[in-house]
């Protein structure tokens, strides 16, 4: 009988329900001060059955509203009120109303009315009225407050309707024990399930990662050569950063002592790269430049804008505090601390940090070697003439580009003709040189047998159906010591499968620390369709909206062969296994392309 209710607030909501005449409002008027006195900040939301007005004719707010303002907010230093004219036939929507409250100003919302909604409630019952119970029909009743002589089954929590303190105890306990329901689960999380060779995305990723051992070999490289490489050992700081306690601004270093002198005698000047050799005493200061070491004895500095100098003395305005505007030696990185951990990918900031510690060389892992080929008699080399009924090979180029961006060394094996002999030769040759062999095409049902036969002869292979779109078929296995990925042939599917399955494998192989795709929350600006039990990756464009949130819309037609949809997109909108659609205006997660595409 009750309608679904989701509490949209980060605080608990508790309803009171009763037949009219039970004394609901009287009880709430007694309960509210008791709860307040026990430290609970309350918001109350009351349902009214009839037209009502809280305003008085003649008041400005009343007149402006009657003149046609749909919303009117009247405010003073003691109170503000928002009035909204909502000429709807139907009952107001509790979830929407709750969202109008300031959840950070209250610990609990008490709701009077909205009897039919499935929100947690206390039922008030007076036998003398001769009305039926509500709890027998409504499973959301947490307790029944009734008279002494009322019969209740033992499993129903009973409260005394005349004992306000007892009801307050119950409400307080409820508020304390309440926990916000978990946020919408992330798509791609561990709870997804598949069966046999039919795998959820996460299961596929985990099965693959279980087979990946990071490359062991490392090499020492000049700092200039190490861009996008993976650090093989922890970089331990040989120095304190900053090396000396120094000034954060241009101004005056001084001795903070109490009582604080009115003015300070200027003893000298320290420029960056120089030092003041003496020891400052109470009542003394030096002129100092940003980054210059603080003289011994000095323990604070005041910027030039808050200082005035005359006759060899300086006086300060503004607040003064011991230690202010001073960067302590080692506060960024202490000598002997791990400045960068092994497994870190070295980008611009990391290279700068290593340089700041004085490193000219770094120990990095060997780059993974990836061999790439395409298969299919219809696939032609770009630059050659396109034969009838054929297509140019694009997959090899998307795959190579993504592998290179991940810092891999790439061997291009070209297009392998559809013959067992050619494929056997290509695969065994590739496996001898590469850590990973990537092919595309030929893994969907219908043509799988052919690759299956060759791989079974020289390695081991699994053909999976991943519960995702695009990119359902995926072959994964080993040829000798090399990992083999047979990616689906459709160009978009190839890229999406690379992003989701090959990327984590290459990162782990390269020695990068546990890497996870970073999903971001966004709002759907249009309906995204999917199907339950399948994860849908729609090519999409995410943009920051005026509301400060990311908004996402699809790039248009989503054919798994349409590379233009990848070009237009800056992310994949991810509709997880549990959803069959995300409506416009609803939250969803996106997987930004980041620097990989
Ligand atoms: P397949 O998985 O071999 O059945 O291929 C599925 C679709 O992807 C077919 O339309 C192929 O023509 C296409 N395809 C296969 N390999 C490539 C490639 N290297 N570049 C572009 N499209 C491809
Ligand atoms: Mg094919």
Coordinates of C-alpha atoms and ligand atoms in Angstrom, one line a residue:
X1 CA 0.0 0.0 0.0
X2 CA 2.9 2.4 0.6
X3 CA 4.7 4.3 -2.1
X4 CA 8.4 4.2 -2.4
X5 CA 10.4 6.9 -0.6
X6 CA 14.1 7.7 -0.9
X7 CA 15.5 10.0 1.7
X8 CA 17.5 12.5 -0.4
X9 CA 19.1 14.1 2.7
X10 CA 22.2 13.2 4.6
X11 CA 20.2 13.3 7.9
X12 CA 17.4 10.9 9.1
X13 CA 13.8 11.5 8.4
X14 CA 11.1 10.2 10.8
X15 CA 7.4 10.3 10.3
X16 CA 4.5 10.4 12.8
X17 CA 1.3 8.9 11.6
X18 CA -2.1 8.6 13.2
X19 CA -5.8 8.9 12.4
X20 CA -7.1 12.4 13.0
X21 CA -8.2 13.1 16.5
X22 CA -5.3 11.0 18.0
X23 CA -3.5 14.2 19.1
X24 CA -0.5 14.0 16.7
X25 CA 0.2 17.8 16.8
X26 CA -0.3 18.0 20.5
X27 CA 2.2 15.2 21.0
X28 CA 4.7 16.8 18.6
X29 CA 4.4 20.1 20.4
X30 CA 5.4 18.4 23.6
X31 CA 8.1 16.3 22.0
X32 CA 9.9 19.0 20.1
X33 CA 11.1 21.0 23.2
X34 CA 12.2 17.8 24.9
X35 CA 14.3 16.7 21.8
X36 CA 15.7 20.3 21.5
X37 CA 16.6 20.3 25.1
X38 CA 18.5 17.0 24.6
X39 CA 20.6 18.7 21.9
X40 CA 18.8 17.6 18.7
X41 CA 18.4 20.3 16.0
X42 CA 15.0 19.6 14.4
X43 CA 13.4 20.4 11.1
X44 CA 9.7 19.7 10.9
X45 CA 7.8 19.1 7.7
X46 CA 4.0 19.2 7.9
X47 CA 1.5 18.1 5.4
X48 CA -1.6 20.2 5.1
X49 CA -4.7 18.9 3.4
X50 CA -6.2 22.2 2.4
X51 CA -5.3 25.5 0.9
X52 CA -3.5 27.5 3.5
X53 CA -1.6 30.8 3.8
X54 CA 1.1 31.8 6.2
X55 CA 1.1 35.4 5.0
X56 CA -1.2 38.3 5.9
X57 CA -3.1 40.4 3.4
X58 CA -1.6 43.9 3.4
X59 CA 1.9 42.7 4.0
X60 CA 4.4 43.5 1.2
X61 CA 5.2 39.9 0.8
X62 CA 1.6 38.9 0.5
X63 CA 0.8 41.6 -2.1
X64 CA 3.9 40.8 -4.2
X65 CA 3.0 37.1 -4.2
X66 CA -0.6 37.9 -5.1
X67 CA 0.7 40.2 -7.9
X68 CA 2.2 37.1 -9.5
X69 CA 5.5 36.1 -8.0
X70 CA 5.7 32.3 -8.1
X71 CA 8.3 32.2 -5.3
X72 CA 8.7 34.8 -2.6
X73 CA 11.4 34.8 0.0
X74 CA 11.0 37.2 2.9
X75 CA 13.9 37.5 5.3
X76 CA 15.0 39.4 8.3
X77 CA 17.7 38.8 10.9
X78 CA 15.4 36.5 13.0
X79 CA 13.7 34.4 10.3
X80 CA 13.3 33.8 6.7
X81 CA 10.5 32.2 4.8
X82 CA 10.2 30.9 1.3
X83 CA 6.7 30.7 -0.2
X84 CA 6.1 28.9 -3.4
X85 CA 2.9 28.9 -5.3
X86 CA 2.5 25.4 -6.7
X87 CA -0.9 25.1 -8.4
X88 CA -0.8 21.3 -8.7
X89 CA -3.7 18.9 -8.4
X90 CA -1.6 16.2 -6.8
X91 CA -0.1 16.0 -3.4
X92 CA 3.3 17.6 -2.9
X93 CA 6.3 15.4 -3.4
X94 CA 8.0 14.8 -0.1
X95 CA 11.5 14.1 -1.6
X96 CA 11.4 17.4 -3.4
X97 CA 10.2 19.2 -0.3
X98 CA 12.9 17.7 1.9
X99 CA 15.5 19.0 -0.6
X100 CA 14.3 22.5 0.2
X101 CA 15.5 22.1 3.8
X102 CA 19.0 23.0 4.9
X103 CA 20.3 19.6 6.0
X104 CA 23.4 21.1 7.6
X105 CA 21.1 23.1 10.0
X106 CA 19.3 20.1 11.4
X107 CA 20.0 16.6 12.8
X108 CA 16.6 15.1 12.2
X109 CA 13.5 15.8 10.1
X110 CA 10.2 15.1 11.7
X111 CA 7.4 14.6 9.2
X112 CA 3.8 14.9 10.0
X113 CA 1.4 13.5 7.5
X114 CA 2.4 11.7 4.3
X115 CA 0.9 8.6 5.8
X116 CA 1.1 6.6 2.6
X117 CA 4.8 7.0 2.0
X118 CA 7.2 4.2 2.8
X119 CA 9.2 6.3 5.2
X120 CA 10.1 5.2 8.7
X121 CA 7.4 6.2 11.1
X122 CA 6.0 6.1 14.6
X123 CA 2.3 5.3 14.8
X124 CA 0.2 7.0 17.4
X125 CA -2.8 5.0 18.5
X126 CA -5.6 5.8 21.0
X127 CA -7.9 2.8 21.6
X128 CA -10.7 5.2 22.7
X129 CA -11.1 6.4 19.1
X130 CA -11.9 2.9 17.9
X131 CA -9.7 3.2 14.8
X132 CA -7.8 0.3 13.3
X133 CA -4.0 0.0 13.6
X134 CA -1.8 1.3 10.8
X135 CA 1.2 -1.0 11.5
X136 CA -0.7 -4.1 10.4
X137 CA -0.7 -2.6 6.8
X138 CA 2.5 -0.6 6.8
X139 CA 5.8 -2.3 7.4
X140 CA 7.6 1.0 7.8
X141 CA 6.1 1.5 11.3
X142 CA 9.1 1.3 13.7
X143 CA 7.0 1.6 16.9
X144 CA 3.5 2.1 18.1
X145 CA 2.8 4.7 20.8
X146 CA -0.4 3.7 22.5
X147 CA -2.2 3.5 25.9
X148 CA -1.4 1.1 28.7
X149 CA -4.2 -1.3 28.1
X150 CA -3.8 -1.6 24.4
X151 CA -2.9 -5.1 23.1
X152 CA 0.1 -5.3 20.8
X153 CA 2.0 -8.3 19.5
X154 CA 5.3 -8.9 21.2
X155 CA 7.4 -8.2 18.1
X156 CA 6.1 -4.6 17.8
X157 CA 8.1 -2.0 19.6
X158 CA 5.8 -0.4 22.1
X159 CA 5.9 3.1 23.5
X160 CA 3.6 4.8 26.0
X161 CA 1.7 7.6 24.2
X162 CA 1.5 9.5 27.5
X163 CA 5.3 9.3 28.2
X164 CA 7.0 12.0 26.2
X165 CA 10.4 11.2 27.7
X166 CA 10.2 7.6 26.5
X167 CA 9.2 8.6 23.0
X168 CA 12.1 11.1 23.0
X169 CA 14.5 8.3 24.0
X170 CA 13.3 6.3 21.1
X171 CA 13.6 9.2 18.6
X172 CA 17.1 10.0 19.9
X173 CA 18.2 6.5 19.6
X174 CA 16.8 6.3 16.1
X175 CA 18.6 9.5 15.0
X176 CA 21.9 8.3 16.5
X177 CA 21.8 4.8 14.9
X178 CA 20.6 6.0 11.5
X179 CA 23.1 5.6 8.7
X180 CA 22.9 7.3 5.4
X181 CA 22.3 4.7 2.7
X182 CA 25.3 3.9 0.6
X183 CA 25.7 6.2 -2.4
X184 CA 24.7 4.7 -5.8
X185 CA 27.2 1.8 -6.2
X186 CA 29.9 2.4 -8.8
X187 CA 29.6 0.6 -12.0
X188 CA 32.6 -1.7 -12.6
X189 CA 32.7 -2.5 -8.9
X190 CA 33.3 -6.0 -7.5
X191 CA 29.7 -7.1 -7.0
X192 CA 28.9 -7.8 -10.6
X193 CA 28.5 -11.4 -11.6
X194 CA 28.7 -13.5 -14.8
X195 CA 28.9 -17.2 -15.4
X196 CA 31.4 -19.4 -17.2
X197 CA 32.9 -17.6 -20.2
X198 CA 30.2 -14.9 -19.8
X199 CA 31.9 -12.3 -17.6
X200 CA 31.1 -9.0 -16.0
X201 CA 33.6 -6.2 -16.9
X202 CA 35.2 -6.3 -13.4
X203 CA 35.6 -10.1 -13.5
X204 CA 37.3 -9.9 -16.9
X205 CA 39.7 -7.2 -15.5
X206 CA 40.5 -9.3 -12.5
X207 CA 41.1 -12.5 -14.4
X208 CA 43.5 -10.6 -16.7
X209 CA 45.4 -8.9 -13.9
X210 CA 45.9 -12.2 -12.1
X211 CA 48.0 -13.3 -15.1
X212 CA 50.2 -10.2 -15.2
X213 CA 53.6 -10.1 -13.6
X214 CA 55.3 -6.7 -13.7
X215 CA 58.5 -6.6 -15.8
X216 CA 61.5 -7.1 -13.5
X217 CA 64.3 -5.5 -15.5
X218 CA 65.2 -1.9 -14.8
X219 CA 67.5 0.6 -16.4
X220 CA 69.1 3.8 -15.2
X221 CA 68.1 6.8 -17.2
X222 CA 69.0 10.5 -17.3
X223 CA 66.2 12.6 -15.9
X224 CA 65.6 14.0 -19.3
X225 CA 64.9 10.5 -20.7
X226 CA 62.5 9.3 -18.1
X227 CA 59.2 11.0 -19.1
X228 CA 56.3 8.6 -18.7
X229 CA 58.5 5.8 -17.3
X230 CA 57.8 4.0 -14.1
X231 CA 60.1 4.5 -11.1
X232 CA 61.8 1.1 -10.2
X233 CA 62.9 2.0 -6.7
X234 CA 61.7 4.4 -4.0
X235 CA 63.4 7.8 -4.5
X236 CA 64.7 8.6 -1.0
X237 CA 65.4 12.3 -0.4
X238 CA 69.1 13.0 0.2
X239 CA 68.2 16.5 1.5
X240 CA 65.7 18.5 3.4
X241 CA 63.2 20.4 1.1
X242 CA 63.4 23.2 1.7
X243 CA 67.0 22.9 2.8
X244 CA 66.9 25.8 5.2
X245 CA 64.1 27.4 7.1
X246 CA 63.3 30.4 4.9
X247 CA 61.1 33.3 4.2
X248 CA 57.8 32.7 2.3
X249 CA 57.6 36.4 1.2
X250 CA 59.6 39.6 0.7
X251 CA 59.7 41.6 3.9
X252 CA 61.3 41.4 7.4
X253 CA 62.4 38.4 9.4
X254 CA 62.2 39.2 13.1
X255 CA 62.4 37.7 16.6
X256 CA 58.9 37.1 17.9
X257 CA 59.2 37.5 21.7
X258 CA 56.8 38.6 24.4
X259 CA 56.1 41.4 25.2
X260 CA 56.3 42.3 21.6
X261 CA 58.4 45.4 20.9
X262 CA 56.8 48.4 19.1
X263 CA 59.6 48.5 16.6
X264 CA 62.6 46.4 15.6
X265 CA 66.2 47.5 14.8
X266 CA 67.2 46.5 11.3
X267 CA 70.4 44.6 11.4
X268 CA 71.0 43.9 7.8
X269 CA 69.6 42.4 4.6
X270 CA 69.4 38.8 3.3
X271 CA 68.9 38.1 -0.4
X272 CA 68.0 34.6 -1.8
X273 CA 71.1 32.5 -2.1
X274 CA 72.8 34.4 0.8
X275 CA 72.7 34.3 4.5
X276 CA 72.9 36.5 7.5
X277 CA 75.8 35.3 9.7
X278 CA 74.9 36.8 13.0
X279 CA 72.2 35.7 15.5
X280 CA 69.2 37.9 15.8
X281 CA 68.2 39.0 19.3
X282 CA 64.8 40.1 20.7
X283 CA 63.9 43.5 19.2
X284 CA 65.9 42.9 16.0
X285 CA 64.9 42.3 12.4
X286 CA 66.5 41.9 8.9
X287 CA 65.2 42.7 5.5
X288 CA 64.6 39.4 3.7
X289 CA 63.7 38.2 0.2
X290 CA 61.4 35.2 -0.6
X291 CA 63.3 32.0 -0.3
X292 CA 66.3 33.5 1.6
X293 CA 67.3 31.5 4.8
X294 CA 66.0 32.9 8.0
X295 CA 68.8 34.2 10.3
X296 CA 69.5 32.3 13.4
X297 CA 67.3 33.5 16.3
X298 CA 64.6 34.8 13.9
X299 CA 61.3 32.9 14.1
X300 CA 58.7 34.9 12.1
X301 CA 58.5 37.2 9.2
X302 CA 56.2 40.0 8.2
X303 CA 55.6 41.0 4.5
X304 CA 56.7 44.3 3.2
X305 CA 53.1 45.6 2.7
X306 CA 52.5 45.4 6.5
X307 CA 55.7 47.1 7.5
X308 CA 57.0 50.7 7.7
X309 CA 60.7 51.5 7.9
X310 CA 62.3 54.7 9.2
X311 CA 65.6 55.6 10.8
X312 CA 66.9 52.1 10.6
X313 CA 63.9 50.7 12.4
X314 CA 60.8 48.9 11.3
X315 CA 57.3 48.6 12.8
X316 CA 54.6 46.3 11.8
X317 CA 50.9 46.5 11.3
X318 CA 48.5 43.5 11.0
X319 CA 48.6 40.3 13.2
X320 CA 51.9 38.9 14.4
X321 CA 52.4 35.3 15.4
X322 CA 55.4 33.2 16.2
X323 CA 56.4 31.1 13.1
X324 CA 54.3 33.1 10.6
X325 CA 55.3 33.2 6.9
X326 CA 58.2 30.9 7.5
X327 CA 58.8 27.7 5.6
X328 CA 60.5 25.2 7.8
X329 CA 63.5 23.1 6.7
X330 CA 62.2 19.7 5.5
X331 CA 58.5 20.7 5.7
X332 CA 57.9 19.6 2.1
X333 CA 60.1 16.6 2.1
X334 CA 62.3 15.5 5.0
X335 CA 65.8 14.1 4.4
X336 CA 65.6 10.3 4.3
X337 CA 61.8 10.3 3.5
X338 CA 60.4 8.5 0.5
X339 CA 59.9 11.4 -2.0
X340 CA 58.5 9.2 -4.7
X341 CA 57.5 5.6 -4.3
X342 CA 58.5 2.8 -6.6
X343 CA 55.7 2.3 -9.2
X344 CA 55.1 6.0 -9.7
X345 CA 54.7 7.1 -13.3
X346 CA 57.0 10.0 -14.0
X347 CA 55.2 13.1 -15.3
X348 CA 56.2 16.7 -15.3
X349 CA 55.6 17.2 -11.5
X350 CA 57.5 14.0 -10.6
X351 CA 60.5 15.0 -12.9
X352 CA 60.5 18.4 -11.3
X353 CA 60.5 16.9 -7.8
X354 CA 63.3 14.5 -8.6
X355 CA 65.3 17.4 -10.0
X356 CA 64.6 19.5 -6.9
X357 CA 66.2 16.7 -4.8
X358 CA 69.3 16.8 -7.0
X359 CA 68.7 13.6 -8.9
X360 CA 70.3 13.6 -12.4
X361 CA 69.5 9.9 -13.1
X362 CA 66.7 7.6 -12.0
X363 CA 66.2 3.9 -11.9
X364 CA 63.2 3.0 -14.1
X365 CA 61.6 -0.2 -15.2
X366 CA 62.1 -1.5 -18.7
X367 CA 59.3 -0.5 -20.9
X368 CA 56.8 -3.3 -21.8
X369 CA 57.1 -4.4 -25.4
X370 CA 53.8 -4.7 -27.3
X371 CA 53.4 -6.4 -30.7
X372 CA 50.3 -5.3 -32.7
X373 CA 48.8 -6.9 -35.7
X374 CA 45.5 -6.9 -37.6
X375 CA 43.8 -9.8 -39.2
X376 CA 41.1 -10.2 -41.8
X377 CA 41.3 -10.5 -45.5
X378 CA 39.2 -7.3 -45.9
X379 CA 41.6 -5.2 -44.0
X380 CA 43.9 -3.0 -46.1
X381 CA 47.0 -1.0 -45.3
X382 CA 46.3 2.8 -45.4
X383 CA 48.3 4.3 -48.3
X384 CA 47.6 1.4 -50.5
X385 CA 44.7 1.3 -52.9
X386 CA 41.4 0.2 -51.3
X387 CA 40.3 -3.0 -52.9
X388 CA 36.6 -3.6 -53.5
X389 CA 34.6 -4.6 -50.4
X390 CA 37.6 -3.9 -48.2
X391 CA 38.3 -1.4 -45.4
X392 CA 41.4 0.4 -44.3
X393 CA 43.0 -0.9 -41.1
X394 CA 42.3 1.6 -38.3
X395 CA 42.6 -0.6 -35.3
X396 CA 46.3 -1.0 -35.5
X397 CA 46.7 2.7 -35.3
X398 CA 44.4 3.3 -32.4
X399 CA 46.0 0.5 -30.5
X400 CA 49.6 1.6 -31.3
X401 CA 48.8 5.1 -30.2
X402 CA 47.2 4.1 -26.9
X403 CA 50.1 1.7 -26.1
X404 CA 52.6 4.4 -26.8
X405 CA 50.9 6.8 -24.6
X406 CA 51.1 4.2 -21.9
X407 CA 54.8 4.2 -22.4
X408 CA 55.2 0.9 -24.2
X409 CA 57.6 0.1 -27.0
X410 CA 55.5 -1.0 -30.0
X411 CA 56.3 -3.6 -32.7
X412 CA 54.0 -3.3 -35.7
X413 CA 53.5 -6.6 -37.3
X414 CA 51.2 -5.2 -40.0
X415 CA 48.2 -7.1 -41.4
X416 CA 48.3 -10.9 -41.2
X417 CA 46.4 -12.8 -43.8
X418 CA 43.7 -15.2 -42.8
X419 CA 45.7 -18.4 -43.0
X420 CA 46.7 -20.8 -40.2
X421 CA 50.3 -20.8 -41.3
X422 CA 50.6 -17.0 -41.5
X423 CA 49.0 -16.6 -38.1
X424 CA 51.1 -19.3 -36.4
X425 CA 54.3 -17.7 -37.8
X426 CA 53.2 -14.2 -36.8
X427 CA 52.2 -15.2 -33.3
X428 CA 55.2 -17.3 -32.4
X429 CA 57.5 -14.6 -33.8
X430 CA 55.7 -11.9 -31.8
X431 CA 55.7 -13.8 -28.6
X432 CA 59.4 -14.2 -28.7
X433 CA 60.0 -10.5 -28.9
X434 CA 57.1 -9.0 -27.0
X435 CA 55.6 -9.0 -23.5
X436 CA 52.1 -8.6 -25.0
X437 CA 50.6 -9.4 -28.3
X438 CA 47.5 -7.5 -29.4
X439 CA 45.4 -8.4 -32.4
X440 CA 42.1 -7.2 -33.5
X441 CA 39.3 -8.8 -35.4
X442 CA 38.4 -12.5 -35.8
X443 CA 37.2 -13.1 -32.3
X444 CA 33.5 -12.9 -32.7
X445 CA 31.3 -16.0 -33.0
X446 CA 31.5 -17.3 -36.5
X447 CA 35.2 -16.7 -37.1
X448 CA 36.6 -17.5 -33.7
X449 CA 37.4 -21.1 -34.6
X450 CA 40.2 -20.2 -36.8
X451 CA 42.2 -18.2 -34.2
X452 CA 41.2 -20.6 -31.6
X453 CA 42.8 -23.5 -33.4
X454 CA 46.1 -21.6 -33.9
X455 CA 46.3 -20.4 -30.3
X456 CA 45.4 -23.7 -28.9
X457 CA 48.3 -25.2 -30.8
X458 CA 50.9 -22.7 -29.6
X459 CA 49.5 -21.3 -26.4
X460 CA 46.4 -21.2 -24.3
X461 CA 43.3 -19.1 -24.9
X462 CA 40.0 -18.2 -23.4
X463 CA 37.2 -16.7 -25.5
X464 CA 35.0 -14.6 -23.3
X465 CA 31.8 -12.8 -23.8
X466 CA 31.9 -9.7 -21.7
X467 CA 28.6 -8.3 -20.5
X468 CA 29.2 -5.0 -22.1
X469 CA 28.6 -2.9 -25.1
X470 CA 30.4 -2.2 -27.3
X471 CA 33.1 -4.9 -27.1
X472 CA 31.4 -8.2 -26.1
X473 CA 33.9 -10.7 -27.5
X474 CA 37.4 -10.8 -26.0
X475 CA 40.0 -13.4 -26.4
X476 CA 42.7 -13.6 -23.7
X477 CA 45.5 -16.0 -23.2
X478 CA 49.2 -16.7 -23.5
X479 CA 51.5 -17.5 -26.3
X480 CA 54.7 -18.7 -24.7
X481 CA 55.5 -16.1 -22.0
X482 CA 53.6 -13.3 -23.8
X483 CA 50.1 -12.3 -22.9
X484 CA 47.7 -12.3 -25.9
X485 CA 44.6 -10.1 -26.3
X486 CA 42.3 -10.7 -29.3
X487 CA 40.3 -7.5 -29.4
X488 CA 37.0 -7.2 -31.2
X489 CA 37.3 -6.0 -34.8
X490 CA 34.8 -3.1 -34.7
X491 CA 36.9 0.0 -34.3
X492 CA 35.1 1.5 -31.3
X493 CA 34.9 -1.8 -29.6
X494 CA 38.6 -2.2 -30.0
X495 CA 39.3 1.1 -28.3
X496 CA 36.8 0.6 -25.5
X497 CA 38.2 -2.9 -24.8
X498 CA 41.7 -1.6 -24.8
X499 CA 40.8 1.2 -22.3
X500 CA 39.1 -1.2 -19.9
X501 CA 41.1 -4.4 -20.2
X502 CA 44.4 -3.8 -21.9
X503 CA 45.2 -0.5 -20.1
X504 CA 45.2 -2.0 -16.6
X505 CA 47.3 -4.9 -17.8
X506 CA 49.9 -2.7 -19.5
X507 CA 50.1 -0.5 -16.4
X508 CA 50.6 -3.4 -14.1
X509 CA 53.1 -5.0 -16.5
X510 CA 55.0 -1.7 -16.6
X511 CA 55.3 -1.8 -12.8
X512 CA 52.8 1.0 -12.1
X513 CA 51.2 0.9 -8.6
X514 CA 47.7 -0.4 -8.3
X515 CA 45.9 1.6 -11.0
X516 CA 42.1 2.0 -11.2
X517 CA 40.1 3.8 -13.8
X518 CA 38.8 7.0 -12.3
X519 CA 35.1 7.4 -12.6
X520 CA 33.6 10.8 -12.2
X521 CA 30.0 11.6 -11.2
X522 CA 27.9 13.6 -13.7
X523 CA 24.3 14.4 -14.6
X524 CA 22.8 12.9 -17.7
X525 CA 21.4 15.7 -20.0
X526 CA 19.6 13.1 -22.0
X527 CA 18.3 9.6 -21.5
X528 CA 21.1 6.9 -21.7
X529 CA 19.8 3.5 -22.6
X530 CA 21.3 0.2 -21.6
X531 CA 20.0 -3.2 -20.5
X532 CA 20.2 -4.8 -17.1
X533 CA 23.0 -7.3 -16.8
X534 CA 25.1 -5.4 -19.3
X535 CA 27.4 -2.5 -18.8
X536 CA 27.0 0.1 -21.5
X537 CA 29.8 2.5 -22.5
X538 CA 28.3 5.4 -24.5
X539 CA 30.6 7.8 -26.2
X540 CA 29.8 11.1 -24.6
X541 CA 30.7 14.7 -24.1
X542 CA 31.0 15.9 -20.5
X543 CA 31.0 19.6 -19.7
X544 CA 30.9 21.6 -16.6
X545 CA 27.4 23.1 -16.2
X546 CA 26.4 26.5 -14.7
X547 CA 25.4 24.5 -11.6
X548 CA 29.0 23.5 -11.0
X549 CA 28.4 19.9 -11.9
X550 CA 29.5 17.8 -14.9
X551 CA 26.8 17.3 -17.4
X552 CA 27.0 14.7 -20.1
X553 CA 25.3 14.0 -23.4
X554 CA 25.9 11.3 -26.0
X555 CA 27.8 12.0 -29.2
X556 CA 24.9 10.9 -31.3
X557 CA 24.8 7.6 -33.2
X558 CA 26.6 5.0 -31.2
X559 CA 27.5 2.4 -33.9
X560 CA 30.5 0.3 -32.7
X561 CA 32.2 0.9 -36.0
X562 CA 31.9 4.7 -35.9
X563 CA 35.3 6.1 -34.9
X564 CA 33.9 9.6 -35.4
X565 CA 31.9 9.1 -32.2
X566 CA 35.2 8.5 -30.4
X567 CA 36.7 11.7 -31.9
X568 CA 33.8 13.8 -30.8
X569 CA 33.7 12.3 -27.3
X570 CA 35.8 13.2 -24.3
X571 CA 34.5 10.4 -22.1
X572 CA 32.5 7.2 -21.9
X573 CA 29.2 7.4 -20.0
X574 CA 29.0 4.2 -18.0
X575 CA 25.6 2.7 -17.4
X576 CA 26.2 -0.2 -15.0
X577 CA 24.9 -3.7 -14.9
X578 CA 22.2 -2.8 -12.4
X579 CA 20.5 -0.1 -14.5
X580 CA 18.6 -0.5 -17.7
X581 CA 18.5 3.2 -18.4
X582 CA 19.5 6.5 -16.9
X583 CA 16.9 9.2 -17.4
X584 CA 17.7 12.8 -18.2
X585 CA 18.5 14.7 -15.1
X586 CA 19.6 11.6 -13.2
X587 CA 23.2 11.0 -12.0
X588 CA 25.5 8.7 -13.7
X589 CA 29.3 8.0 -13.9
X590 CA 31.7 8.8 -16.7
X591 CA 35.1 7.5 -17.5
X592 CA 37.1 10.5 -18.9
X593 CA 39.5 9.7 -21.7
X594 CA 42.2 11.7 -19.9
X595 CA 45.6 11.7 -21.6
X596 CA 45.3 8.2 -23.2
X597 CA 43.3 9.2 -26.3
Ligands
LIG1 P1 35.4 -9.2 -36.9 O1 35.6 -9.2 -35.4 O2 36.7 -9.7 -37.6 O3 34.2 -9.9 -37.3 O4 35.3 -7.7 -37.4 C1 34.2 -6.9 -37.0 C2 34.2 -5.7 -37.8 O5 35.4 -4.9 -37.6 C3 34.1 -5.9 -39.3 O6 33.3 -5.0 -39.9 C4 35.6 -5.7 -39.7 O7 35.7 -5.3 -41.0 C5 36.0 -4.6 -38.8 N1 37.4 -4.7 -38.6 C6 38.2 -5.8 -38.3 N2 39.5 -5.5 -38.2 C7 39.6 -4.2 -38.4 C8 40.7 -3.3 -38.5 N3 41.9 -3.6 -38.3 N4 40.4 -2.0 -38.7 C9 39.1 -1.5 -38.9 N5 38.1 -2.4 -38.9 C10 38.3 -3.7 -38.6
LIG2 MG1 37.3 -10.4 -39.3

